[in-house]
Short mmCIF file of C-alpha atoms in Angstrom, two decimals:
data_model
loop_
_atom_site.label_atom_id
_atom_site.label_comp_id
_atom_site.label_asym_id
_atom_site.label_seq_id
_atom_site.Cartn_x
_atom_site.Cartn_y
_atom_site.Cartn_z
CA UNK A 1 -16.87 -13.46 18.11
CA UNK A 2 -19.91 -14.32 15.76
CA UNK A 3 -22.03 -17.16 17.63
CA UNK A 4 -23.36 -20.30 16.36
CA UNK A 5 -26.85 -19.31 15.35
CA UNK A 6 -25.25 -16.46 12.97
CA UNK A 7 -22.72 -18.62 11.17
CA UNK A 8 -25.98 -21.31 11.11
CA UNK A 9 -27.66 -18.46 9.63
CA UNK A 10 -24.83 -17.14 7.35
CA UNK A 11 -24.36 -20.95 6.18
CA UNK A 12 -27.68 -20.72 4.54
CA UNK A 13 -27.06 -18.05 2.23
CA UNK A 14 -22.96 -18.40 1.69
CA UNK A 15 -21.95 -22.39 0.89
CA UNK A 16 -19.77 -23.06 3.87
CA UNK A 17 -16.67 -23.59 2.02
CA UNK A 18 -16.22 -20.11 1.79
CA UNK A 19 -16.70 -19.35 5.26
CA UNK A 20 -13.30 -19.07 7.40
CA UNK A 21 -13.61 -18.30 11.41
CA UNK A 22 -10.46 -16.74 12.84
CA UNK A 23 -8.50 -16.33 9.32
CA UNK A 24 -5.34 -14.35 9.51
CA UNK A 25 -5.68 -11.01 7.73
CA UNK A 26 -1.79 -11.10 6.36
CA UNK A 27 -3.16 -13.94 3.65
CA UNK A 28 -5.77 -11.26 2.83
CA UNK A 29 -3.74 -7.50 1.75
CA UNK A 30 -0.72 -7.19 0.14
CA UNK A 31 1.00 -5.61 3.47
CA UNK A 32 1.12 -9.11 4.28
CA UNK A 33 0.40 -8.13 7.82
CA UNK A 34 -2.69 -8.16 10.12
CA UNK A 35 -4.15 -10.66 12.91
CA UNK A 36 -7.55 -13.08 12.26
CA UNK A 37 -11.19 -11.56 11.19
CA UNK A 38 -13.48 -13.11 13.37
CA UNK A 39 -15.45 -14.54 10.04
CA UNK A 40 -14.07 -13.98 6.67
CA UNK A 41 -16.63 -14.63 3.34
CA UNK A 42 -15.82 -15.51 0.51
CA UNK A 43 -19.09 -14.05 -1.71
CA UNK A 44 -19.19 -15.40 -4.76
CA UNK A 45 -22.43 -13.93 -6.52
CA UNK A 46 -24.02 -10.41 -5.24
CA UNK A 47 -27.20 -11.70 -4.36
CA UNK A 48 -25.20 -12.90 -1.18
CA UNK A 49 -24.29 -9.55 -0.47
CA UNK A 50 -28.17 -8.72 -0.66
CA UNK A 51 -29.13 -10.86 1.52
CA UNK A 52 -26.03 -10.89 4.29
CA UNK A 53 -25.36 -7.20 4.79
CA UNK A 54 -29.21 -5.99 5.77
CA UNK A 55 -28.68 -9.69 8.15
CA UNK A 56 -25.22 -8.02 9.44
CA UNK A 57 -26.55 -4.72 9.94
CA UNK A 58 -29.57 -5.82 11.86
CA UNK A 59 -27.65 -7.81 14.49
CA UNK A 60 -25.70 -4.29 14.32
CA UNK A 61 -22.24 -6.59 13.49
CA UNK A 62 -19.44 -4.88 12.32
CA UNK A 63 -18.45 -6.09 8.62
CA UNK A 64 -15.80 -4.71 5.99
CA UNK A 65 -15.68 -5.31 2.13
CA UNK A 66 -12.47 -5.73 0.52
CA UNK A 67 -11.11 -6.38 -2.69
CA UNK A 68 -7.57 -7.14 -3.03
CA UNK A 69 -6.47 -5.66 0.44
CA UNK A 70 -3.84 -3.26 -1.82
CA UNK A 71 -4.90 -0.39 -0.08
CA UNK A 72 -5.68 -1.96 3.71
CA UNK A 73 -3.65 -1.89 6.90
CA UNK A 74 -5.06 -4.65 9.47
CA UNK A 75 -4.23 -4.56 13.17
CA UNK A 76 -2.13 -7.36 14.75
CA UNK A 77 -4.70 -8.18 16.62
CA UNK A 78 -7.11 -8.68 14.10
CA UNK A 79 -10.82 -7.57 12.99
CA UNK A 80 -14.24 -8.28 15.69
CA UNK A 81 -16.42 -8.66 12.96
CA UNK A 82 -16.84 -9.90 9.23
CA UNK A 83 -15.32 -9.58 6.12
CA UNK A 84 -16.78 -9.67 3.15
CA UNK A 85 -14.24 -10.84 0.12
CA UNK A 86 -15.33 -10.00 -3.25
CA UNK A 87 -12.13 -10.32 -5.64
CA UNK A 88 -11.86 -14.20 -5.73
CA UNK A 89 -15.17 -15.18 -7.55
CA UNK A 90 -17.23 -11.70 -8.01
CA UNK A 91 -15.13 -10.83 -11.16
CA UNK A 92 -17.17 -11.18 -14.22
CA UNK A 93 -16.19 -8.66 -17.21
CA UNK A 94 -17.89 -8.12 -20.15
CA UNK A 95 -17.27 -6.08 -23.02
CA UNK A 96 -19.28 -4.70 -25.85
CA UNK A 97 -17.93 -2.51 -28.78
CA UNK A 98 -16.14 0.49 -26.42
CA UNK A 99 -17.85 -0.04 -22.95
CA UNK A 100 -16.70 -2.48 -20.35
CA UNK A 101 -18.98 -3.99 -17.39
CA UNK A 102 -16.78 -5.29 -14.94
CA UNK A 103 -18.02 -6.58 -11.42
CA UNK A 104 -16.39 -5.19 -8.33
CA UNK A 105 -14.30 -8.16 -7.39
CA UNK A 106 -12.35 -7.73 -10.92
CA UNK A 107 -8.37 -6.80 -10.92
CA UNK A 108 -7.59 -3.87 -12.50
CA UNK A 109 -4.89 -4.94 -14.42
CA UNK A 110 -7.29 -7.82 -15.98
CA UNK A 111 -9.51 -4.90 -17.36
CA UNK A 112 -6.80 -3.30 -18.88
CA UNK A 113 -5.01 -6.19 -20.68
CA UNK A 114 -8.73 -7.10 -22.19
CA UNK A 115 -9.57 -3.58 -22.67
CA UNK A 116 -6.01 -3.62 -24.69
CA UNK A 117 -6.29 -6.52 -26.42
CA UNK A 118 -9.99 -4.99 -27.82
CA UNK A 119 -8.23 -1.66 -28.90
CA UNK A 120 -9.93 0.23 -26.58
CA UNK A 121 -7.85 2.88 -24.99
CA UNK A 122 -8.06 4.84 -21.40
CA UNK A 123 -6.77 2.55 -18.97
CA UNK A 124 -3.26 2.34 -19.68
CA UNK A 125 -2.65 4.26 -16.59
CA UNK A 126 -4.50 1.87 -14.11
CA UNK A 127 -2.18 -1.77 -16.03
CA UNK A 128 -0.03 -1.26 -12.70
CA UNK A 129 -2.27 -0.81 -9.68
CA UNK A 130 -2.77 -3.25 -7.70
CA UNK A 131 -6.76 -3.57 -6.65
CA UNK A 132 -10.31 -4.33 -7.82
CA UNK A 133 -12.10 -1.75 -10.27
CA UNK A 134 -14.68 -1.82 -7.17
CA UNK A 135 -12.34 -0.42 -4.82
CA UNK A 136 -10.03 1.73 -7.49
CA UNK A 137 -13.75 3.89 -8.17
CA UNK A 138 -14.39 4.11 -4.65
CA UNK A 139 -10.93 6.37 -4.61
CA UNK A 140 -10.71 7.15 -7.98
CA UNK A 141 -7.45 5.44 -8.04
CA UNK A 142 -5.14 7.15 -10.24
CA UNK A 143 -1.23 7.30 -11.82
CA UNK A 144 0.57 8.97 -14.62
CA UNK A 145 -2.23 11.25 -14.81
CA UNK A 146 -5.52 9.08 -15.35
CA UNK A 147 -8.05 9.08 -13.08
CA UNK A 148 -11.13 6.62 -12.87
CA UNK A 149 -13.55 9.26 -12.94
CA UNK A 150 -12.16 10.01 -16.74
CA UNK A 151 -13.46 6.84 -17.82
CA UNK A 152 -16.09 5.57 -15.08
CA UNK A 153 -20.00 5.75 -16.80
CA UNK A 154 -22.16 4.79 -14.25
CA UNK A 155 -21.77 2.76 -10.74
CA UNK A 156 -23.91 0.05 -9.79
CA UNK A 157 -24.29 -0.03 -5.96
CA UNK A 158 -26.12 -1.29 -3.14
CA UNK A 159 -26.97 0.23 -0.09
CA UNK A 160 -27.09 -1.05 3.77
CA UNK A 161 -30.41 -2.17 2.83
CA UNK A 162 -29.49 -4.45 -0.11
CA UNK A 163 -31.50 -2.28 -2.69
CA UNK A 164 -29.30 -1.53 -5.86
CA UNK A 165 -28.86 1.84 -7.71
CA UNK A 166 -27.12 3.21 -10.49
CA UNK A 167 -24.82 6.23 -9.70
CA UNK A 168 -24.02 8.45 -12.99
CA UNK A 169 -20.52 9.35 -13.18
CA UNK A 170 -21.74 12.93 -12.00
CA UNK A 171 -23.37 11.60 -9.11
CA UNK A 172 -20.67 9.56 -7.88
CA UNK A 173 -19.40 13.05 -7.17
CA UNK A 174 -15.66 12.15 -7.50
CA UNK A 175 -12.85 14.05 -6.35
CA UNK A 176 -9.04 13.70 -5.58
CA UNK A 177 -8.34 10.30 -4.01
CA UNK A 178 -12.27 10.55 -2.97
CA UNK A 179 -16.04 9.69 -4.40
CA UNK A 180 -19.65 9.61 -3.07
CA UNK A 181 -19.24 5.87 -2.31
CA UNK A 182 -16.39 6.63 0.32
CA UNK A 183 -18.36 8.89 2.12
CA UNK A 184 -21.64 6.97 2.06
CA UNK A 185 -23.24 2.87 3.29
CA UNK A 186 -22.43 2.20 -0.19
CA UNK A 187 -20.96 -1.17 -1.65
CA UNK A 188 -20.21 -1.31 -5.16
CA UNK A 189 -21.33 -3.89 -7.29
CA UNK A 190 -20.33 -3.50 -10.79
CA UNK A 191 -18.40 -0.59 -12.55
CA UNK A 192 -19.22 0.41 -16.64
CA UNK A 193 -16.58 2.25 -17.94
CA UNK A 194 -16.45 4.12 -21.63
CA UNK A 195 -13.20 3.85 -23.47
CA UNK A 196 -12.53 5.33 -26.89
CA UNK A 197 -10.65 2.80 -29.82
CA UNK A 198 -7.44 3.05 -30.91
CA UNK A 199 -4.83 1.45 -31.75
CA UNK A 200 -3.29 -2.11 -29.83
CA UNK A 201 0.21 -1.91 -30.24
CA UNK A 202 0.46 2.05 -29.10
CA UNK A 203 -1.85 1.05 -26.19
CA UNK A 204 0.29 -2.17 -25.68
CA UNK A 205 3.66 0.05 -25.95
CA UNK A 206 1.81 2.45 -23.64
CA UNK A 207 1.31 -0.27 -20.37
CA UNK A 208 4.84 -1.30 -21.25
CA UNK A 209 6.24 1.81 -20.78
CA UNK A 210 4.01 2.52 -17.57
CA UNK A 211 5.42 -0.92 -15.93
CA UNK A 212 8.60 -0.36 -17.04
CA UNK A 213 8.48 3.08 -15.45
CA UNK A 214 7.18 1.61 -11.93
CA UNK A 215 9.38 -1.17 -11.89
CA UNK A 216 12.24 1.24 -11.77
CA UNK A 217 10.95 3.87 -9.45
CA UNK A 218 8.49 1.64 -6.92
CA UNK A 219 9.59 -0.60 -4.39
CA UNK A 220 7.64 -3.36 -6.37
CA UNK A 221 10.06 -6.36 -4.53
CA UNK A 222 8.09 -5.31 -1.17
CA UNK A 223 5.08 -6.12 0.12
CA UNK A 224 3.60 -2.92 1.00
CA UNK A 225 -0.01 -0.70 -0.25
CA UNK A 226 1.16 1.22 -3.14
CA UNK A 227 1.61 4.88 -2.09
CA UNK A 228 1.21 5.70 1.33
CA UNK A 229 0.06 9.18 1.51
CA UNK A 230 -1.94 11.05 -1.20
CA UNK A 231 -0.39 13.91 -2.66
CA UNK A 232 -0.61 17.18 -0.79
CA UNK A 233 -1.82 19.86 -2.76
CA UNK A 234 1.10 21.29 -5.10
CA UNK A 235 3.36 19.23 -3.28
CA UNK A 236 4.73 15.28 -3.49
CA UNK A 237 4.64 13.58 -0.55
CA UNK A 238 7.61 11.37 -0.89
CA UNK A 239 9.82 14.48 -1.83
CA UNK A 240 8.68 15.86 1.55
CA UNK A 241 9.79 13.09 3.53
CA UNK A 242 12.73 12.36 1.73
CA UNK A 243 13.29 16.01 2.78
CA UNK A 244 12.17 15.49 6.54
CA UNK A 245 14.96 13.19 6.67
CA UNK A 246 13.21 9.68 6.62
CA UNK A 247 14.37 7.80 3.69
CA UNK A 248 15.40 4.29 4.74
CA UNK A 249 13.34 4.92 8.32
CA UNK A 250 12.78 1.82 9.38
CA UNK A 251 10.95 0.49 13.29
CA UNK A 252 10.80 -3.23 13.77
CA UNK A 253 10.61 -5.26 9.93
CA UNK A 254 8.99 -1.62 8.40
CA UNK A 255 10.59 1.42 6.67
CA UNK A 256 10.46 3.96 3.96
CA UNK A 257 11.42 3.40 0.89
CA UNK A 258 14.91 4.21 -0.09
CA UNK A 259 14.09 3.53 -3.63
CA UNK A 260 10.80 6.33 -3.51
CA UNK A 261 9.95 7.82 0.10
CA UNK A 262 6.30 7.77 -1.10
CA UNK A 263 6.04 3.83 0.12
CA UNK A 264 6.08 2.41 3.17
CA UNK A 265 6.79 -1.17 2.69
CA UNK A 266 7.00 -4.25 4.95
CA UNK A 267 10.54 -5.49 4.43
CA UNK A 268 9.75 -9.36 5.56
CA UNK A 269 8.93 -9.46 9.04
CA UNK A 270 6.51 -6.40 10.02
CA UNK A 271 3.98 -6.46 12.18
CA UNK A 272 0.83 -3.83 11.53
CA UNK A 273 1.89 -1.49 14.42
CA UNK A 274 5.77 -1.28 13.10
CA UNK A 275 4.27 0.13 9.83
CA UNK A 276 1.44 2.14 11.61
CA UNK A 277 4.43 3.89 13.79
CA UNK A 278 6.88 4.17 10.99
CA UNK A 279 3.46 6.13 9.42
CA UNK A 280 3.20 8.40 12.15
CA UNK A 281 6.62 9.05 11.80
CA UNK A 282 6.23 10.06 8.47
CA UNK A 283 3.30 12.26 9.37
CA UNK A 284 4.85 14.37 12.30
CA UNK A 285 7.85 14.68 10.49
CA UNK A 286 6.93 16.54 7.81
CA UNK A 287 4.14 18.57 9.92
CA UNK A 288 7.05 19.76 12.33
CA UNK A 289 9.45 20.60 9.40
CA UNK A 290 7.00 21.79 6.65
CA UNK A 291 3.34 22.66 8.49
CA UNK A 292 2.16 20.12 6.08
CA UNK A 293 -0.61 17.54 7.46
CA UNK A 294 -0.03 14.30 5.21
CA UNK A 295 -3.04 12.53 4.58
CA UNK A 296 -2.64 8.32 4.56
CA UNK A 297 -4.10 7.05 1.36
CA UNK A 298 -4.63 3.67 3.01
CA UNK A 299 -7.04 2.25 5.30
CA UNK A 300 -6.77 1.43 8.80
CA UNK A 301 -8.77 -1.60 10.17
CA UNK A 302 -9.80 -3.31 13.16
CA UNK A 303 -7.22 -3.07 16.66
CA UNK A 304 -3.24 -2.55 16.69
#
């Protein structure tokens, strides 16, 4: 529970309309699951971050950023601590001749429709997925075989102690599903990414093709966090469950996919620990029947 004299505190740097005590997590991730954050903040300029997280970390309070919640699993019973929202307002892009600055808070599907309608090619593959550019560099989020770290210049990030850096795309040391800025204090601020030109209506015909090819292959009518598990390597970790025997599992309101095991999706009335166990599931499943350790893509946050 966060006391009077740190919200007083906290009011002072954040206008107090975007300050929300007790606010139910399932309006927050697009699981549409998860119990009340004990202060949720809505930062709309990163000088708030500056100035809040050394604050938070000094007082030694838990706090979590998150963008769009596509990739977040929070517990029924909710978050002790604060979260820090930075996809409603910190979501500035800007674009000069092939390089795009886009702030952390910014959907990726925004950057790619203005980074198509300026000709510039590269991010075709990212038009479907469902986050921030903040949190699809933290994982170099990737599909149909683009990767952030193919177009991601530089990283602008701050550390526990509000001071800013620059990461090069070399040292943001990216990796499968992975980066420096997972591993690290660090909160991203603002992503620059290179794109090459070419040509709008094969880069148009491109995303169209890419949705089209979701739409019929990804349980896009649930709510759920894109692909569960990340892929196991030289293997598919939907084809191994599908193989396990778990297609259509379902405990409580979750289940796997029938239309691609890869998902686990929240089929109206989940709670957080029906899709956590149907998870599991998934995960001792295939270990018993293949010796294969799947690896949950998502995050898991605060108590079940």
């Amino acid at each position: 529970m966060i006391n009077q004299s740190v919200l007083n505190h906290i009011k002072q740097i954040v206008p107090v309309e975007n300050l929300l005590v007790n606010e139910p997590m399932s309006r927050h991730t697009t699981f549409k699951v998860g119990g009340p954050a004990d202060l949720f903040i809505r930062i709309s300029a990163k000088e708030q971050l500056i100035s809040l997280v050394p604050f938070l970390r000094k007082l030694e309070l838990d706090y979590f950023v998150i963008g769009n919640g596509s990739n977040l699993l929070v517990g029924d019973r909710g978050y002790q601590g604060v979260i820090l929202s930075i996809s409603e307002c910190l979501n500035g892009i800007n674009i000069k001749d092939d390089c795009i600055v886009a702030e952390a808070g910014a959907m990726l599907s925004r950057v790619s429709e203005l980074a198509a309608s300026q000709s510039l090619a590269g991010m075709e593959f990212a038009s479907g997925i469902p986050g921030t550019i903040g949190g699809a560099v933290v994982m170099n989020a990737g599909a149909y075989g683009g990767e952030m770290s193919s177009i991601t210049e530089s990283v602008l990030v701050m550390d526990s102690k509000g001071e800013e850096m620059v990461l090069s795309n070399e040292t943001m040391e990216f990796a499968y599903r992975n980066s420096v800025v997972k591993n690290r204090p660090y909160i991203v601020l603002a992503v620059t990414l290179r794109l090459a030109k070419g040509d709008a209506a094969q880069i148009n015909q491109k995303i169209d093709e890419l949705k089209k090819r979701r739409r019929e292959k990804q349980p896009l009518e649930y709510a759920s966090a894109g692909s569960t598990f990340k892929r196991p390597p030289g293997k598919f970790a939907g084809k191994l469950i599908m193989e396990a025997g778990l297609r259509g599992f379902s405990i409580g309101g979750a289940s796997v996919s029938e239309k691609h095991c890869g998902f686990v999706i929240n089929e109206g009335n989940a709670t957080a620990l029906d899709i956590l166990e149907v998870i599991k599931e998934a995960k001792e499943r295939v270990y018993d029947r293949f010796d294969i350790k799947l690896e949950p893509e998502i995050i898991f946050l605060g108590d079940f």
